[in-house]
Short mmCIF file of C-alpha atoms in Angstrom, two decimals:
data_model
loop_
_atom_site.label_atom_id
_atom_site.label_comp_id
_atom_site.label_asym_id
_atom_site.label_seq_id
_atom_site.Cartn_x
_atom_site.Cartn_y
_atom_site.Cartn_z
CA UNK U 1 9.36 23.04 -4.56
CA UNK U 2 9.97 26.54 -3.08
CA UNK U 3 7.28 27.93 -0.96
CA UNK U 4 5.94 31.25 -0.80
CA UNK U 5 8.57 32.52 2.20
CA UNK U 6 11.32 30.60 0.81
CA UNK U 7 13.89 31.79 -0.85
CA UNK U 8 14.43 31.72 -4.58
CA UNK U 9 17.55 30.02 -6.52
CA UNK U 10 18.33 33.35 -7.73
CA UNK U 11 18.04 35.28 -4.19
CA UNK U 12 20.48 32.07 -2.46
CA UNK U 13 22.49 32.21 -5.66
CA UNK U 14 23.58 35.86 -3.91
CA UNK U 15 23.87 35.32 -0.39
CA UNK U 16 25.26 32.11 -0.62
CA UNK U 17 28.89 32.45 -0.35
CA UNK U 18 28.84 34.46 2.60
CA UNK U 19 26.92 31.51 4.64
CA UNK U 20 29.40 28.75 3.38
CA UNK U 21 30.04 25.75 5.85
CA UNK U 22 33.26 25.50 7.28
CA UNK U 23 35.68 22.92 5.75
CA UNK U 24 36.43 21.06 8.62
CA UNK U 25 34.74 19.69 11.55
CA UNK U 26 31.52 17.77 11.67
CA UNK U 27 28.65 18.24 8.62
CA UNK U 28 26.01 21.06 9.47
CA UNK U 29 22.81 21.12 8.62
CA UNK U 30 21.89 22.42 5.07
CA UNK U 31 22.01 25.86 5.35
CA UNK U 32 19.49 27.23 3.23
CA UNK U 33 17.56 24.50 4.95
CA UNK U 34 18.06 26.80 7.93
CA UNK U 35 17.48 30.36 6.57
CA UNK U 36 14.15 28.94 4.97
CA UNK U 37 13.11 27.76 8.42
CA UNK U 38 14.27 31.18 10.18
CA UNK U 39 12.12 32.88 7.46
CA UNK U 40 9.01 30.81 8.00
CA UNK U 41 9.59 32.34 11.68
CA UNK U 42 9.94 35.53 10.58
CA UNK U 43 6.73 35.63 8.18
CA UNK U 44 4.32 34.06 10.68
CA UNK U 45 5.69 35.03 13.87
CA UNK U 46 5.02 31.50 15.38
CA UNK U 47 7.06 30.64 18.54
CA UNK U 48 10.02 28.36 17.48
CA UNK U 49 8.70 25.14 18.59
CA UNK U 50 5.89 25.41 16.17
CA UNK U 51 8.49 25.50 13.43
CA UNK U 52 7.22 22.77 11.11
CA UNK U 53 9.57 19.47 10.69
CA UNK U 54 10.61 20.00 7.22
CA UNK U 55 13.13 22.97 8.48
CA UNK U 56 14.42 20.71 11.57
CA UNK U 57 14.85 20.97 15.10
CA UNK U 58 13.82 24.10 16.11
CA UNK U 59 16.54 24.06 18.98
CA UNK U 60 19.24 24.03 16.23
CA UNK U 61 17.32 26.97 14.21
CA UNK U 62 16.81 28.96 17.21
CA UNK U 63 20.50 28.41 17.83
CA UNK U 64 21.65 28.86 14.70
CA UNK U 65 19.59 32.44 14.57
CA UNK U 66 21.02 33.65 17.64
CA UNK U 67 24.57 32.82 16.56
CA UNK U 68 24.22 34.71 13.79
CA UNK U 69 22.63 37.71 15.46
CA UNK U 70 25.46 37.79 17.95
CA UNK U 71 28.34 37.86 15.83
CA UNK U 72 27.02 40.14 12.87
CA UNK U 73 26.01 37.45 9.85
CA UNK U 74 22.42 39.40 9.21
CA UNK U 75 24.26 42.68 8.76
CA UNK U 76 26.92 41.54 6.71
CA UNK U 77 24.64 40.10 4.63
CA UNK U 78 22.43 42.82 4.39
CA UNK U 79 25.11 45.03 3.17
CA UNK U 80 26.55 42.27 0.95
CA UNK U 81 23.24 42.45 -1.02
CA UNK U 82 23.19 46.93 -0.92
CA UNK U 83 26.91 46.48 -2.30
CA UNK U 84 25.40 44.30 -4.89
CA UNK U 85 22.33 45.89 -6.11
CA UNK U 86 24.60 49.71 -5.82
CA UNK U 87 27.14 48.17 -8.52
CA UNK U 88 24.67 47.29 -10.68
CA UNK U 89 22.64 50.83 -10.29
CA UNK U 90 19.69 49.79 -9.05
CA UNK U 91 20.34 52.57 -5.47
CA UNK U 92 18.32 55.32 -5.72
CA UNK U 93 20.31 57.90 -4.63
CA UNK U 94 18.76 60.93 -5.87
CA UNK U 95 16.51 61.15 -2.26
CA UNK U 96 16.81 59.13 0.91
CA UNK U 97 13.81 59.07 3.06
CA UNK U 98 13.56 58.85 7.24
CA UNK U 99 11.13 58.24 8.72
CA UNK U 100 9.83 55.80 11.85
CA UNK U 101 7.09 53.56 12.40
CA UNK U 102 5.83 52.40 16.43
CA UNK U 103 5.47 48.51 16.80
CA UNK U 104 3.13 47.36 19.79
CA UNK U 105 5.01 44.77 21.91
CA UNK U 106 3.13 41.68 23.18
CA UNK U 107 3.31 40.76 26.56
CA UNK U 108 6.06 37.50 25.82
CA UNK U 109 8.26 40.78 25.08
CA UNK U 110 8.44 42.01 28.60
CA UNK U 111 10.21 40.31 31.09
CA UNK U 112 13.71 40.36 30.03
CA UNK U 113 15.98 39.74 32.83
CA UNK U 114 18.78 42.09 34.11
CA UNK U 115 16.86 44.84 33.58
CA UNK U 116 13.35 43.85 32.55
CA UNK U 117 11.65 45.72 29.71
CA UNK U 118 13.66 48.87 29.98
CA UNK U 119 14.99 51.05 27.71
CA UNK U 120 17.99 48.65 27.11
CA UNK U 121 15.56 45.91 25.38
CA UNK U 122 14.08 49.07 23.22
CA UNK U 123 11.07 48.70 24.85
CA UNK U 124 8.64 51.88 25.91
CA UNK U 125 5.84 53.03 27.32
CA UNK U 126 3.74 55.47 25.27
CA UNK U 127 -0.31 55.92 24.32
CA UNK U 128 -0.17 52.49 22.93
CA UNK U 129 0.92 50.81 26.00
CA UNK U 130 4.37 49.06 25.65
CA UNK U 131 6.28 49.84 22.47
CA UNK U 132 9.54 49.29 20.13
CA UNK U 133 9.90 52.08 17.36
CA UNK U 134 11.77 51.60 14.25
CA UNK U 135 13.43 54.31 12.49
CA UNK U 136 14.56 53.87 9.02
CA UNK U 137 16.24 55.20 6.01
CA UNK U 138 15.40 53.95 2.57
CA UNK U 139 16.25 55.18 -0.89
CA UNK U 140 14.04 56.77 -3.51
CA UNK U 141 12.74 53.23 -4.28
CA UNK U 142 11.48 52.27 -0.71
CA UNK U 143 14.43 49.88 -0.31
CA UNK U 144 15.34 50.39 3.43
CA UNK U 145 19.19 51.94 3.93
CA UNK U 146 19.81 51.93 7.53
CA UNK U 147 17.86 51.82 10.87
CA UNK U 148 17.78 51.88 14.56
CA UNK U 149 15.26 50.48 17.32
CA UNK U 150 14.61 51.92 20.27
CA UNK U 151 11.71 52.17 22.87
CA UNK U 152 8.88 53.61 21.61
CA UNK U 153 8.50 56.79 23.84
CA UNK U 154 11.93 58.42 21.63
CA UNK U 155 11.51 61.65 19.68
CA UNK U 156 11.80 60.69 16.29
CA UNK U 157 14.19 63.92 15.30
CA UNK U 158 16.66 62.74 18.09
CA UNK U 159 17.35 59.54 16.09
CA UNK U 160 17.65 60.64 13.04
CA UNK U 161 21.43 61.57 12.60
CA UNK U 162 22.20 58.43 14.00
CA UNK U 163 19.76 56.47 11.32
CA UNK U 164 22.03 58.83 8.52
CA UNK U 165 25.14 57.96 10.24
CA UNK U 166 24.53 53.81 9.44
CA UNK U 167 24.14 54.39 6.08
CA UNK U 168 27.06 53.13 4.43
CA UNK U 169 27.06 51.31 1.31
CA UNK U 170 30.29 49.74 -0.37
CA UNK U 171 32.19 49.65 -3.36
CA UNK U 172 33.06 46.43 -5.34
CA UNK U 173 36.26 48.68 -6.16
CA UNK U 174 38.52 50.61 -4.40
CA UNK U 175 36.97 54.12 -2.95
CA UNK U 176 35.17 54.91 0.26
CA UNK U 177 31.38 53.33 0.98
CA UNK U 178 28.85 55.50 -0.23
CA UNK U 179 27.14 57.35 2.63
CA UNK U 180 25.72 60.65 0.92
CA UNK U 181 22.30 60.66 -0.86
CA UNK U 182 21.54 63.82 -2.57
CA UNK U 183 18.23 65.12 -0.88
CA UNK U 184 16.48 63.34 2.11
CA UNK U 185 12.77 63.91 2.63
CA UNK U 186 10.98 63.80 5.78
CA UNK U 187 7.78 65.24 7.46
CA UNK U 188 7.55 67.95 10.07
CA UNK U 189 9.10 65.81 13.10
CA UNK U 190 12.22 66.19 11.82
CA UNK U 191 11.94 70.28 11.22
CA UNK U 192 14.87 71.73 13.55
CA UNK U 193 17.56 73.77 13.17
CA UNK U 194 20.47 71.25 14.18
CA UNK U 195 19.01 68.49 11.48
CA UNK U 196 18.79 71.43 9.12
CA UNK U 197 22.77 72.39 9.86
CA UNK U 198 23.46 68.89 9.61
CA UNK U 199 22.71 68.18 6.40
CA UNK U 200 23.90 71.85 5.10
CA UNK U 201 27.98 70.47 6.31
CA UNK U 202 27.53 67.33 4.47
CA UNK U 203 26.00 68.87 1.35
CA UNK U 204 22.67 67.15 1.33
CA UNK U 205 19.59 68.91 0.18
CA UNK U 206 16.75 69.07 2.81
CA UNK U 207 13.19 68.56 1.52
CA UNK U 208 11.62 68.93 4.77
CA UNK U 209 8.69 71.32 5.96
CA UNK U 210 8.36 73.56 8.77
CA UNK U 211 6.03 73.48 11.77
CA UNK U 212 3.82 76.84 11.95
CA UNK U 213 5.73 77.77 15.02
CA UNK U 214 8.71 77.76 13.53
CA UNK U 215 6.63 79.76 10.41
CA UNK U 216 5.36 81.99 13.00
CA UNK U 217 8.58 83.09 14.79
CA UNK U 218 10.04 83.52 11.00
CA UNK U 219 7.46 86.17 10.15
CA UNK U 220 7.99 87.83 13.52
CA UNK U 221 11.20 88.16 13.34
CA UNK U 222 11.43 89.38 9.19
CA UNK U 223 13.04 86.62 8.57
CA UNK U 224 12.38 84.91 4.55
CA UNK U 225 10.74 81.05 5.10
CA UNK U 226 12.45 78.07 4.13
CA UNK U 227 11.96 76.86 0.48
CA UNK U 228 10.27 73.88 0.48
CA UNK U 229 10.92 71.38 -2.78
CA UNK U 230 7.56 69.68 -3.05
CA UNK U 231 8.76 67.96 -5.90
CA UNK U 232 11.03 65.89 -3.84
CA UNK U 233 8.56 65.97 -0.65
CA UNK U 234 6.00 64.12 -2.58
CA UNK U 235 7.96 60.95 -3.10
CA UNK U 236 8.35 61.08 0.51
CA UNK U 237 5.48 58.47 0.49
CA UNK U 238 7.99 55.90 -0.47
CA UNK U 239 9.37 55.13 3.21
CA UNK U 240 5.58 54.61 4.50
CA UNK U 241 5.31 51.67 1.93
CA UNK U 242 8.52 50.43 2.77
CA UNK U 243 7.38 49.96 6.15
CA UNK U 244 3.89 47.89 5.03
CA UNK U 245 5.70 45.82 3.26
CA UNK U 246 8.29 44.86 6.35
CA UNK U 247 4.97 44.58 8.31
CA UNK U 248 3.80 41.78 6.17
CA UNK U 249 6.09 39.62 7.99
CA UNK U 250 3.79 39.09 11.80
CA UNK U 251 6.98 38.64 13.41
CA UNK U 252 7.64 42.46 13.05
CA UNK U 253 4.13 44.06 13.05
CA UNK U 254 3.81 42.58 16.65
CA UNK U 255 7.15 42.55 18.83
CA UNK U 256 7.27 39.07 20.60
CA UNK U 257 11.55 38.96 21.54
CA UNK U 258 12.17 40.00 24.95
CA UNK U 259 15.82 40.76 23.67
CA UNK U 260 16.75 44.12 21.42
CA UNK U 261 18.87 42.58 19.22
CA UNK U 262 17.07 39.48 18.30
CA UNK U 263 14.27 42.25 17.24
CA UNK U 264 17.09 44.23 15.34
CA UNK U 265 18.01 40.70 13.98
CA UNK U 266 14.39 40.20 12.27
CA UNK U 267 13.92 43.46 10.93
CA UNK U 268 17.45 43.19 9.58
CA UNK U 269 16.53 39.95 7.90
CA UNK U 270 13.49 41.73 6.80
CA UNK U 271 15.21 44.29 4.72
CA UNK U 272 17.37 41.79 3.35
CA UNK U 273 14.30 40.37 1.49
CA UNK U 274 13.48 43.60 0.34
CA UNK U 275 16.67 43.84 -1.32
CA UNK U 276 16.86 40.24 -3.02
CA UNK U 277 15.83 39.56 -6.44
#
């Protein structure tokens, strides 16, 4: 029987030869077993050792998650499954939208040690108290691209060449990843000159509004306003629904890891279930 936060026969059926057991050395544990139990964690955002029996120890899961995280398993999967759903034409290419979203961390998230809950764990002080922000990419079906964490005091515009710069999708063929969406849609945060330029060299279409500032100092100086493509702007919408539905999962709505990357780890996993069948 496959429970609600388990994964399907179909979504293993794809995933599944990039988490196959090694042929020699002693048996491992079943490892859908494993990802099952890892997702429980992720969905209810219990501590390990609440992880119910059926998955395991909790030691070997815990283990077994923080393995992976450290050698790169969640993002290779991850863009196993982009490469997958992009050769069948199911990427939305035609507009890629950014935007970021500010996660409260709980107080198990501070405390790190060598260098506490600094700006190396992604961790920030801002109105909210402590905070992680995640800024993300997704295409024009809310199916997340790329993203970065970082402490939740960042300007969103600074991070937002770097969240354009991850996205890199590859080809079951030969030819380079695809990394260029046609437009990309975002709100006023990201209204500067240098994102502006940015996408004008690579040839992407900007769908983004000005601040009445920058309106202002236009009309003061005679200069014509930008033209701004509402048509595109509107489906802009689509990124703040692909974060609700990563926020289903407790693990991510609330920010219990004291580490960065074991954070980066569940939100990758996160997208990965957006992308399954």
């Amino acid at each position: 029987m496959v429970r609600r936060h388990e994964l399907t026969d179909e979504s293993w059926a794809v995933i599944e030869p990039l988490l196959a057991p090694p042929r020699m050395g002693r048996p491992v544990r079943d490892r859908r077993q494993v990802l099952n139990g890892i997702l429980w964690k992720l969905s209810t955002g219990a501590a390990w050792r609440d992880l119910p029996e059926r998955y395991g120890p909790w030691k070997t899961l815990y283990e077994r998650f923080r393995r992976w995280s450290a050698d790169g398993t969640w993002d290779r999967l991850l863009a196993h499954v982009q490469q997958h759903c992009d050769a069948v034409g199911t990427v939305d290419w035609s507009v890629v939208c950014v935007d970021s979203t500010t996660v409260r961390a709980h107080q198990h998230a501070a405390g790190a040690r060598k260098g506490g809950s600094g700006p190396g764990e992604a961790i920030g002080r801002s109105r909210g108290g402590l905070t992680t922000k995640i800024h993300l990419a997704c295409d024009g079906q809310g199916r997340p691209l790329a993203f970065t964490i970082t402490a939740g005091n960042v300007n969103d515009c600074t991070q937002f060449e770097h969240v354009m710069a991850r996205i890199s999708v590859s080809r079951c063929g030969p030819g380079r990843p695809r990394t260029r969406p046609e437009r990309v849609a975002a709100d006023k945060g990201y209204s500067s000159t240098k994102i502006r330029s940015y996408l004008r060299r690579r040839g992407i279409k900007a769908a983004i509004p000005e601040r009445i500032d920058q309106i202002n100092g236009r009309i003061r100086r005679g200069e014509s306003l930008c033209r701004l493509d509402r048509a595109t702007y509107r489906r802009r919408n689509v990124v703040e629904r692909c974060f609700n539905r990563l926020k289903h999962n407790k693990a991510l709505s609330a920010r219990y890891d004291k580490r960065a990357r074991h954070y980066e780890a569940l939100v990758t996993l996160a997208c990965l279930r957006l992308w399954l069948p």
